[in-house]
Amino acid sequence: MALLLRTGLVLLLSIGTAFAQPPAGSFNDAQCVACHGETSPEVHGYRLSKHGVLAQISTPGRAPGCVDCHTPQAHHPADTDAMSQTCGHCHSPRYVETLRANGVRMQEVGNMKQREALQLLTRARSQFPAAALQDVEKHYQHLQQHLRNLRLGVAHQSPDYQWWHGHPALDGDLLRIKGAYDELMRRHAADPKH
Amino acid sequence: MARYAWGVIVLTVLAIVAGYAWVDWQKGGPGDGVYSRVWQPDPAFGYWHPARFYKYDGQMSGRFEGPQCVECHEALTPGIVADWRASRHSNPKGRKPIYCDSCHGNDHARLRMPDRAVCGTCHTTQHAQFLDERRFGYPSHALAMERAVDTKHFADKPKAEVTACLQCHSVAIKCDSCHTRHRFSAGEARRPEACVTCHSGPPHPDDETYFTSAHGKRYLADGNKWDWSKPLTKGNYQTPTCAYCHMKGGKHQVADKAIWKFGLQQVNPLTSTNEVKRAQWVAVCADCHEADWSRQRLAEMDAERKRAWSRLYAAEGVLEDLRGEGLLHPAAGERPPYPLEQEGALFAREHIGYLDGQASAFYNVSPIERDYFEMWYFTNLGAYKGAAHGAPEFVRDGHATMATQLEHIQAKARTLRQQGKQPVAGPWWREGEYTSHNREHN
């Protein structure tokens, strides 16, 4: 029984390791969605974007799908110049550049929120034992998810992911990290052994 | 006595004139709206509000006729030329084609980004209907841009951050939010997906509530087979879509039947105005359902709203008590400034409830205020949309979550009371990379 369990565990771990590295090869949109999942921020955010909407309800080929921008060799490092050319099929170079630069700035504002939170978290880690940091760490994990939503919202032009699943969610994480840190400091002041 | 009355009248008239002049002056800054003097636009705003912010860079000059535009852009931007060729603009029945220059102008050095006013020169009925929506107040498509730029958090936050807002709120400015360029198809805008880029996410899960309703399930199963060129009238569609109910007959107004509106305030659903709107809803439902059955569904929604507001008012009451006892931590005067408020202001006050400005209270507030913001702005609105769109599981889950959130807020309030008056808030509330950046950059 123990051997069976151990073999199962090893098998599960090796599958996990295999998927930690994105698979190499050539893909189509259906395969992308099958692996990433309909509810993943990358697929759901894209579906909500105007491109994603048109891919669902307009004539085929009118709006870009996954591999039109990411290429069928999607897991290779992205070639941003080639991506810009895809945008240029419909949009002017100035439009593409303006929106891209805006997206970089929007993302950077998100990074500022993350760095502010990390600075406080780092201070908390140096002051308190790990067992006391559950709340702060949990909020920081949420913050990292929301920062990813923001990045994908920018990349896929999804206002819902840039905003509701992005920036205001990051604001909530940041103030909750501050609140949890506040709580730690207060308890410590009341009882330094705590 | 009459002399004093005249004095009061003259002063009142002067105050009104001065008020108008003040608001007018406020709107004269580099930004837009009543806070226009305190912010600078991001370059991307040019595409979301062209009449206000778009500046052509003049890299290309010369005057061109429509067919010449098509000839060059066929090679430069073939996608939009193909769109135009597939549109009715390129081949209107019995008329000459509407070329690029009809909307963008002939002079390449001064090209314009068309907005609804440009479309409205031909599509007069739709444009007039759209503008007429303003008389129903917020929320409406026609007032969406004002709603965005006149909020304090929009004015206060870095402009690259709030570009996210304008992508949707530009529906007040441009027609291509629904009729995507350069095909501008009516059939495309009739489909529910045309709405979901904006009508999605925690405060307005219109997409999820509709798609999980009986109406939406039927649409998802069969919608691809329907003829979307047909007008939105009785008998043309087997199940209603967003536009079928909210823009019946293709009328370009969505606010005219709104009773509960955004769901952010409690309303009296039985006023005479709302009774007129209710009758209009029943008339829409009556395309398929019995009138009595429809009235019953609307009454159920009113009951759901009443239950929601009893929970929301209970939570607001908890926060108001804490505010009165000075137990919100950090207190208003100890936070980074609320949007546009002065740091360390004499009469700094926490904002609780819609009319007090809580819609801007999702950042730089104490955690318990944010908890209420999420209960009010996310869970409450999700339950409301579930009730409105016929998705009972959203109502059930939403109310269960609101009950949990209220208990959580009450428990937190008990803890705050036990802890008593807090010392002055630590510097981490007021300093940090983003917080400091935002103090100087908006």
XYZ file of C-alpha atoms in Angstrom:
636
model
C 0.000 0.000 0.000
C 2.771 2.383 1.039
C 4.687 1.517 -2.142
C 1.572 2.178 -4.217
C 1.098 5.558 -2.545
C 4.748 6.442 -3.031
C 4.660 5.460 -6.712
C 1.508 7.532 -7.156
C 3.146 10.511 -5.469
C 6.264 10.248 -7.631
C 4.073 10.013 -10.731
C 2.051 13.080 -9.694
C 5.223 15.035 -8.910
C 6.765 14.183 -12.284
C 3.592 15.308 -14.081
C 3.705 18.530 -12.049
C 7.353 19.104 -13.000
C 6.603 18.430 -16.665
C 3.897 21.116 -16.629
C 6.063 23.597 -14.747
C 7.917 23.979 -18.052
C 5.566 25.084 -20.828
C 5.430 22.411 -23.514
C 7.338 23.048 -26.726
C 5.701 22.668 -30.113
C 3.144 24.208 -32.375
C -0.357 25.114 -31.118
C -3.728 26.363 -32.263
C -6.213 28.524 -30.318
C -8.339 25.567 -29.174
C -5.288 23.885 -27.651
C -4.276 27.123 -25.893
C -7.732 27.388 -24.308
C -7.816 23.670 -23.405
C -4.632 24.001 -21.315
C -4.978 27.550 -19.942
C -8.700 27.099 -19.219
C -11.757 29.254 -19.979
C -11.712 30.818 -16.498
C -8.000 31.672 -16.459
C -7.324 35.421 -16.453
C -5.515 35.111 -19.784
C -8.389 33.395 -21.631
C -11.289 35.092 -19.812
C -9.676 38.540 -20.100
C -9.050 38.012 -23.816
C -12.644 36.802 -24.370
C -13.942 40.020 -22.774
C -11.701 42.244 -24.920
C -13.071 43.619 -28.186
C -10.740 41.272 -30.085
C -12.040 38.291 -28.125
C -15.658 39.359 -28.616
C -15.223 39.758 -32.371
C -13.528 36.362 -32.566
C -16.733 34.924 -31.091
C -19.431 36.802 -33.010
C -17.885 38.233 -36.180
C -16.530 36.595 -39.327
C -13.490 34.318 -38.812
C -10.166 36.091 -39.133
C -11.527 39.565 -38.441
C -9.916 39.830 -34.999
C -6.717 38.203 -33.745
C -6.840 34.988 -31.706
C -4.096 33.557 -29.453
C -1.671 32.389 -32.124
C -2.168 35.405 -34.412
C -0.197 37.436 -31.861
C 1.715 34.796 -29.890
C 2.466 32.643 -32.996
C 1.879 28.874 -33.023
C 5.245 28.550 -31.210
C 3.627 30.452 -28.367
C 5.956 29.265 -25.621
C 9.049 30.675 -27.289
C 10.106 34.114 -26.032
C 7.760 36.738 -27.508
C 8.947 38.833 -30.444
C 7.330 42.221 -29.706
C 8.269 43.694 -33.108
C 6.433 40.881 -34.873
C 3.475 41.454 -32.530
C 3.391 45.149 -33.469
C 3.245 44.125 -37.121
C 0.161 42.044 -36.364
C -1.448 45.121 -34.734
C -0.497 47.125 -37.853
C -2.794 44.956 -39.948
C -5.628 47.183 -38.683
C -4.161 49.911 -36.431
C -1.868 52.842 -37.212
C 1.707 52.742 -35.847
C 0.922 55.803 -33.721
C -2.133 54.173 -32.165
C -0.212 50.985 -31.400
C 2.701 52.901 -29.880
C 0.433 55.205 -27.823
C -1.517 52.316 -26.341
C 1.601 50.229 -25.762
C 3.365 53.082 -23.933
C 0.215 53.739 -21.890
C 0.063 50.048 -20.988
C 3.690 50.107 -19.808
C 2.886 53.090 -17.563
C -0.332 51.481 -16.268
C 1.627 48.334 -15.410
C 4.376 50.370 -13.740
C 1.805 52.016 -11.437
C 0.795 48.471 -10.449
C 4.453 47.573 -9.837
C 4.715 50.573 -7.504
C 1.848 49.213 -5.419
C 3.548 45.801 -5.338
C 6.919 47.239 -4.273
C 5.284 49.343 -1.548
C 3.601 46.191 -0.219
C 6.786 44.124 -0.478
C 8.775 46.709 1.456
C 6.301 46.464 4.328
C 6.187 42.672 4.086
C 9.999 42.500 4.192
C 9.994 44.648 7.308
C 7.324 42.417 8.890
C 9.363 39.295 8.059
C 12.404 40.754 9.807
C 10.408 41.752 12.909
C 8.024 38.838 13.485
C 8.135 35.021 13.328
C 6.661 33.356 10.222
C 3.730 31.969 12.227
C 2.537 35.534 12.951
C 2.639 36.593 9.306
C -0.194 34.473 7.873
C -2.501 37.426 7.172
C 0.161 39.645 5.630
C 1.456 36.810 3.454
C -2.070 35.888 2.306
C -2.821 39.460 1.229
C 0.511 39.641 -0.573
C -0.332 36.458 -2.503
C -3.628 38.051 -3.581
C -1.701 41.144 -4.615
C 0.556 39.089 -6.867
C -2.478 37.489 -8.535
C -4.037 40.916 -9.085
C -0.786 42.259 -10.511
C -0.824 39.374 -12.992
C -4.454 40.183 -13.878
C -3.387 43.763 -14.564
C -0.500 42.665 -16.807
C -2.798 40.342 -18.781
C -5.513 43.023 -18.923
C -3.001 45.443 -20.426
C -1.625 42.868 -22.862
C -5.081 41.738 -24.027
C -6.779 45.178 -23.907
C -9.368 44.068 -21.384
C -10.613 47.023 -19.304
C -12.259 44.608 -16.860
C -8.922 42.980 -16.012
C -6.990 46.267 -16.031
C -9.469 47.765 -13.612
C -11.803 45.545 -11.566
C -9.505 42.521 -11.405
C -6.430 44.790 -11.401
C -5.922 48.251 -9.968
C -8.719 48.641 -7.382
C -8.070 45.037 -6.264
C -4.394 45.960 -5.753
C -5.497 48.985 -3.710
C -7.478 46.660 -1.439
C -4.531 44.264 -1.006
C -2.183 47.134 -0.186
C -4.387 48.671 2.495
C -5.098 45.248 4.008
C -1.363 44.504 4.209
C -0.971 47.824 6.009
C -3.864 46.932 8.310
C -2.409 43.483 9.092
C 1.002 45.024 9.790
C -0.687 47.596 12.019
C -2.325 44.775 13.965
C 1.041 43.026 14.471
C 2.656 46.222 15.723
C -0.230 46.912 18.088
C -0.172 43.435 19.591
C 3.571 43.661 19.935
C 3.299 47.025 21.728
C 0.702 45.567 24.128
C 2.758 42.436 24.791
C 6.362 42.470 23.484
C 6.596 38.675 23.833
C 3.673 38.252 21.444
C -38.870 95.104 4.946
C -39.244 95.062 1.160
C -35.791 96.636 0.956
C -34.266 93.651 2.778
C -36.143 91.207 0.578
C -34.644 92.874 -2.477
C -31.216 92.571 -0.935
C -31.682 88.841 -0.383
C -32.932 88.332 -3.949
C -30.021 90.268 -5.464
C -27.487 88.337 -3.345
C -29.075 85.014 -4.302
C -28.977 85.859 -8.015
C -25.355 86.967 -7.702
C -24.458 83.750 -5.849
C -26.076 81.624 -8.589
C -24.262 83.535 -11.340
C -20.982 83.258 -9.423
C -21.574 79.505 -8.959
C -22.058 78.961 -12.685
C -18.997 81.079 -13.458
C -16.956 79.060 -10.928
C -17.973 75.696 -12.409
C -17.281 77.038 -15.903
C -13.831 78.195 -14.810
C -13.171 74.802 -13.187
C -13.887 73.107 -16.519
C -11.333 75.250 -18.377
C -8.185 73.297 -17.382
C -6.002 70.888 -19.383
C -8.024 67.880 -18.200
C -11.762 67.481 -18.504
C -14.813 67.966 -16.290
C -15.166 69.825 -13.002
C -11.666 68.846 -11.798
C -10.021 69.656 -15.151
C -7.623 72.147 -13.558
C -5.958 69.582 -11.309
C -4.875 66.958 -13.877
C -3.104 66.488 -17.213
C -4.373 63.916 -19.738
C -2.401 60.792 -20.655
C -1.591 60.677 -24.420
C -3.909 57.656 -24.781
C -6.906 59.826 -23.838
C -6.802 61.205 -27.394
C -8.399 57.999 -28.603
C -11.076 57.869 -25.891
C -12.162 61.497 -26.078
C -10.890 62.822 -29.420
C -12.790 66.117 -29.538
C -11.153 67.067 -26.238
C -7.704 65.465 -26.478
C -6.805 64.173 -29.951
C -4.042 66.035 -31.733
C -2.977 64.912 -35.176
C 0.804 64.646 -35.429
C 0.873 65.977 -38.999
C 3.444 63.416 -40.204
C 1.668 63.090 -43.521
C 0.180 65.941 -45.527
C -1.911 66.312 -48.678
C -5.556 66.199 -49.617
C -7.093 62.908 -50.686
C -10.399 61.667 -52.012
C -12.026 58.515 -50.633
C -10.881 56.038 -53.313
C -7.285 57.259 -52.842
C -7.495 56.559 -49.094
C -8.660 53.027 -49.856
C -5.900 52.486 -52.407
C -3.090 53.311 -49.960
C -4.660 51.795 -46.835
C -5.382 48.557 -48.674
C -1.620 47.977 -48.364
C -1.001 49.837 -45.076
C -3.895 48.641 -42.905
C -5.683 45.958 -44.944
C -7.765 44.790 -41.980
C -9.755 47.997 -41.682
C -10.206 48.286 -45.440
C -11.619 44.747 -45.498
C -13.939 45.774 -42.640
C -15.087 48.820 -44.560
C -15.687 46.741 -47.686
C -17.875 44.383 -45.640
C -19.813 47.319 -44.160
C -22.925 49.032 -45.473
C -20.899 52.235 -45.758
C -19.062 50.800 -48.782
C -22.250 49.721 -50.480
C -25.346 51.501 -49.176
C -28.506 50.571 -51.019
C -29.187 53.045 -53.791
C -26.640 55.620 -52.586
C -23.029 56.563 -53.139
C -20.464 54.868 -50.874
C -19.443 56.549 -47.640
C -15.665 56.686 -47.946
C -13.006 57.271 -45.274
C -12.932 61.029 -45.872
C -16.636 61.437 -45.012
C -15.722 60.800 -41.364
C -11.983 61.547 -41.138
C -11.839 64.552 -43.520
C -9.726 65.077 -46.655
C -6.736 66.915 -45.251
C -4.279 64.268 -44.055
C -2.443 66.803 -41.871
C -5.651 67.532 -39.966
C -7.419 64.203 -39.893
C -10.020 63.842 -37.217
C -10.891 60.885 -35.025
C -14.653 60.673 -35.472
C -16.912 60.712 -32.434
C -20.678 60.324 -32.112
C -21.269 63.858 -33.412
C -19.671 62.826 -36.735
C -21.799 59.660 -36.952
C -24.782 61.774 -35.891
C -24.624 63.963 -38.992
C -26.170 61.046 -40.929
C -27.561 58.806 -38.162
C -29.661 61.628 -36.757
C -32.414 59.550 -35.134
C -30.018 57.324 -33.199
C -27.857 60.272 -32.160
C -30.841 62.287 -30.985
C -32.152 59.289 -29.016
C -28.736 58.796 -27.496
C -28.384 62.434 -26.380
C -31.940 62.481 -25.075
C -30.905 59.798 -22.592
C -29.228 62.529 -20.519
C -32.552 63.563 -19.051
C -32.702 60.282 -17.114
C -29.516 61.191 -15.253
C -26.863 58.746 -14.016
C -26.233 56.038 -14.883
C -26.593 56.308 -18.618
C -24.405 55.791 -21.648
C -24.798 59.419 -22.676
C -23.410 60.734 -19.359
C -20.776 58.032 -18.858
C -17.763 60.242 -19.631
C -18.888 62.963 -17.216
C -19.487 60.254 -14.615
C -15.882 59.088 -15.018
C -13.963 62.362 -15.099
C -16.074 64.060 -12.416
C -15.328 61.429 -9.784
C -12.725 62.343 -7.232
C -10.748 59.119 -7.589
C -10.444 59.658 -11.340
C -9.094 63.164 -10.797
C -6.756 62.031 -8.032
C -5.179 58.809 -9.321
C -2.282 58.662 -11.822
C -3.713 59.129 -15.295
C -2.021 56.030 -16.736
C -3.921 54.029 -14.090
C -7.354 55.472 -14.820
C -6.994 55.102 -18.588
C -8.642 51.771 -17.751
C -11.831 53.714 -16.867
C -12.047 55.680 -20.098
C -12.009 52.650 -22.368
C -15.556 51.940 -21.197
C -16.769 55.385 -20.186
C -15.939 56.586 -23.742
C -19.242 54.989 -24.747
C -20.607 58.508 -24.196
C -18.266 59.843 -26.860
C -17.947 57.228 -29.602
C -20.249 54.756 -31.329
C -17.582 52.082 -31.864
C -17.884 50.792 -28.285
C -20.796 48.731 -29.627
C -20.529 49.054 -33.427
C -16.844 48.165 -33.812
C -14.840 49.923 -36.485
C -14.692 49.809 -39.458
C -17.679 47.608 -40.026
C -20.086 49.409 -37.669
C -22.519 46.529 -37.880
C -25.962 46.794 -36.296
C -26.276 42.991 -36.237
C -23.044 42.686 -34.261
C -24.210 45.247 -31.672
C -27.472 43.324 -31.206
C -25.579 40.327 -29.815
C -24.967 40.158 -26.053
C -21.199 39.735 -26.414
C -21.031 43.266 -27.848
C -21.826 44.559 -24.334
C -19.582 42.349 -22.181
C -16.239 44.118 -22.666
C -17.614 46.727 -20.249
C -20.603 44.995 -18.637
C -18.563 42.412 -16.762
C -16.589 42.150 -13.563
C -17.560 42.437 -9.877
C -19.798 45.561 -9.877
C -21.817 44.605 -12.945
C -21.655 40.885 -13.807
C -24.240 41.444 -16.546
C -22.444 38.863 -18.667
C -22.440 36.042 -16.112
C -25.971 36.731 -14.843
C -27.410 36.846 -18.359
C -25.512 33.839 -19.710
C -26.566 31.676 -16.727
C -30.225 32.769 -16.980
C -32.757 30.751 -18.975
C -32.690 33.499 -21.616
C -28.905 33.392 -21.862
C -28.674 29.600 -21.960
C -31.055 29.531 -24.896
C -29.000 32.218 -26.631
C -25.764 30.290 -26.075
C -27.344 27.128 -27.477
C -28.985 28.619 -30.571
C -27.842 32.227 -31.069
C -25.345 31.437 -33.807
C -28.168 30.213 -36.047
C -30.307 33.346 -35.779
C -30.597 36.113 -38.352
C -29.119 39.120 -36.543
C -30.000 41.523 -39.349
C -33.592 41.571 -38.082
C -34.769 44.460 -35.913
C -35.273 43.949 -32.166
C -39.027 43.489 -32.288
C -41.550 40.866 -31.298
C -41.244 37.549 -33.071
C -37.773 38.098 -34.516
C -35.802 36.407 -31.722
C -36.536 33.274 -29.713
C -35.093 34.705 -26.538
C -34.250 38.248 -25.461
C -30.703 39.635 -25.429
C -29.280 42.721 -23.677
C -30.328 45.010 -26.508
C -33.717 43.371 -27.022
C -34.909 44.411 -23.533
C -32.793 47.497 -22.849
C -32.980 48.990 -26.365
C -36.321 47.640 -27.561
C -36.941 48.289 -31.233
C -33.376 49.596 -31.569
C -34.068 52.756 -29.565
C -30.655 54.113 -28.592
C -31.487 54.608 -24.929
C -30.829 52.224 -22.085
C -31.676 54.487 -19.139
C -35.286 55.241 -20.002
C -36.720 52.211 -18.181
C -34.211 52.090 -15.306
C -35.953 51.786 -11.911
C -33.191 50.539 -9.603
C -30.493 52.031 -11.842
C -26.938 51.027 -10.882
C -28.086 49.523 -7.573
C -25.897 51.828 -5.467
C -28.768 53.563 -3.693
C -32.083 52.458 -2.324
C -34.943 53.859 -4.383
C -38.671 53.857 -3.933
C -39.682 51.516 -6.753
C -43.347 52.566 -6.517
C -43.186 56.287 -7.377
C -45.421 57.385 -10.243
C -42.371 57.714 -12.528
C -41.247 54.209 -11.625
C -44.772 52.876 -12.198
C -44.578 54.244 -15.756
C -41.200 52.508 -16.201
C -42.613 49.304 -14.714
C -45.416 49.336 -17.276
C -42.782 49.691 -20.019
C -40.914 46.668 -18.665
C -44.089 44.629 -18.524
C -44.733 45.587 -22.151
C -41.272 44.260 -23.116
C -41.763 40.978 -21.209
C -45.248 40.689 -22.741
C -43.688 39.893 -26.109
C -43.395 36.369 -24.664
C -44.821 36.300 -21.100
C -48.141 37.048 -19.419
C -48.351 40.551 -17.947
C -49.194 39.291 -14.430
C -46.284 36.872 -14.473
C -43.934 39.702 -15.513
C -45.225 42.019 -12.762
C -44.576 39.247 -10.258
C -40.927 38.916 -11.394
C -40.431 42.678 -11.057
C -41.991 42.618 -7.576
C -39.576 39.840 -6.612
C -36.707 42.056 -7.666
C -38.054 44.888 -5.484
C -38.235 42.442 -2.560
C -34.662 41.305 -3.202
C -33.509 44.934 -3.184
C -35.324 45.589 0.080
C -33.553 42.638 1.726
C -30.208 43.790 0.315
C -30.679 47.310 1.685
C -31.613 46.113 5.141
C -28.213 44.361 5.238
C -26.342 47.285 3.698
C -27.871 49.846 6.077
C -26.958 47.593 9.021
C -23.319 47.614 7.867
C -23.369 51.378 7.240
C -24.760 51.817 10.754
C -21.811 49.894 12.218
C -19.361 52.126 10.350
C -21.182 55.323 11.297
C -21.079 54.323 14.972
C -17.345 53.650 14.738
C -16.852 57.000 13.043
C -18.831 58.727 15.786
C -16.707 57.053 18.458
C -13.487 57.918 16.629
C -12.505 54.258 16.288
C -11.815 54.014 12.559
C -8.093 53.445 12.201
C -6.301 55.146 10.583
C -8.638 58.119 11.026
C -9.415 60.340 8.048
C -6.848 62.965 9.034
C -4.106 60.324 9.343
C -4.405 58.830 5.862
C -2.911 59.813 2.597
C -5.390 62.399 1.395
C -8.702 61.249 0.111
C -9.037 62.253 -3.496
C -8.498 65.982 -3.737
C -8.716 66.492 -0.008
C -6.010 68.310 1.869
C -3.699 66.215 3.959
C -4.101 66.996 7.647
C -7.311 68.937 6.936
C -9.105 70.398 9.949
C -12.443 68.712 9.325
C -11.225 65.460 7.752
C -14.029 62.910 7.814
C -14.452 59.319 6.723
C -16.963 58.896 3.883
C -19.681 56.343 4.572
C -22.529 55.621 2.177
C -23.143 56.599 -1.436
C -24.254 60.177 -0.841
C -21.201 60.758 1.351
C -18.830 59.807 -1.489
C -18.078 56.189 -0.656
C -17.741 55.271 -4.329
C -14.241 56.787 -4.110
C -13.541 54.975 -0.826
C -11.839 51.869 -2.196
C -8.303 53.026 -1.439
C -6.517 55.017 1.270
C -9.168 53.922 3.762
C -9.178 51.678 6.820
C -9.679 47.937 6.157
C -13.200 47.842 7.637
C -14.341 50.619 5.252
C -12.903 48.660 2.333
C -14.805 45.572 3.594
C -18.011 47.573 3.359
C -17.067 48.949 -0.049
C -16.734 45.377 -1.356
C -20.018 44.294 0.237
C -21.835 47.274 -1.265
C -20.110 47.668 -4.626
C -19.442 44.029 -5.519
C -21.638 41.550 -3.653
C -24.749 43.730 -3.495
C -24.532 44.654 -7.165
C -23.931 41.023 -8.189
C -27.086 39.943 -6.329
C -29.023 42.794 -7.947
C -27.941 41.797 -11.445
C -28.843 38.194 -10.636
C -32.345 39.327 -9.659
C -32.703 41.568 -12.711
C -31.468 39.023 -15.254
C -33.139 35.901 -13.875
C -30.101 34.156 -12.365
C -31.358 32.908 -8.971
C -28.036 31.384 -7.907
C -26.435 34.852 -8.037
C -29.188 36.142 -5.727
C -28.798 33.199 -3.337
C -24.981 33.304 -3.248
C -24.900 37.104 -3.145
C -27.181 37.294 -0.121
C -25.322 34.495 1.660
C -22.060 36.373 1.084
C -23.589 39.689 2.221
C -24.754 38.015 5.460
C -21.195 36.721 6.046
C -19.698 40.110 5.210
C -22.054 41.867 7.644
C -21.110 39.425 10.434
C -17.450 39.976 9.627
C -17.873 43.778 9.792
C -19.754 43.474 13.105
C -17.053 41.197 14.556
C -14.315 43.572 13.432
C -16.204 46.473 15.023
C -16.331 44.569 18.338
C -12.560 44.051 18.169
C -11.981 47.751 17.424
C -14.107 48.659 20.448
C -12.215 46.234 22.689
C -8.930 47.744 21.561
C -10.239 51.232 22.256
C -8.847 54.484 20.902
C -5.760 53.804 18.785
C -2.470 55.665 18.950
C -1.593 57.900 15.981
C -1.424 55.820 12.772
C 2.042 54.545 11.854
C 4.006 56.114 8.971
C 3.375 53.076 6.745
C -0.146 54.369 6.154
C 1.098 57.596 4.607
C 4.363 56.639 2.986
C 5.482 54.097 0.427
C 6.356 54.080 -3.246
C 2.855 54.272 -4.735
C 1.303 56.333 -1.952
C 4.051 58.955 -2.166
C 4.031 58.920 -5.972
C 0.265 59.429 -6.046
C 0.536 62.388 -3.678
C 2.534 64.249 -6.321
C 1.228 62.668 -9.527
C -2.289 62.669 -10.741
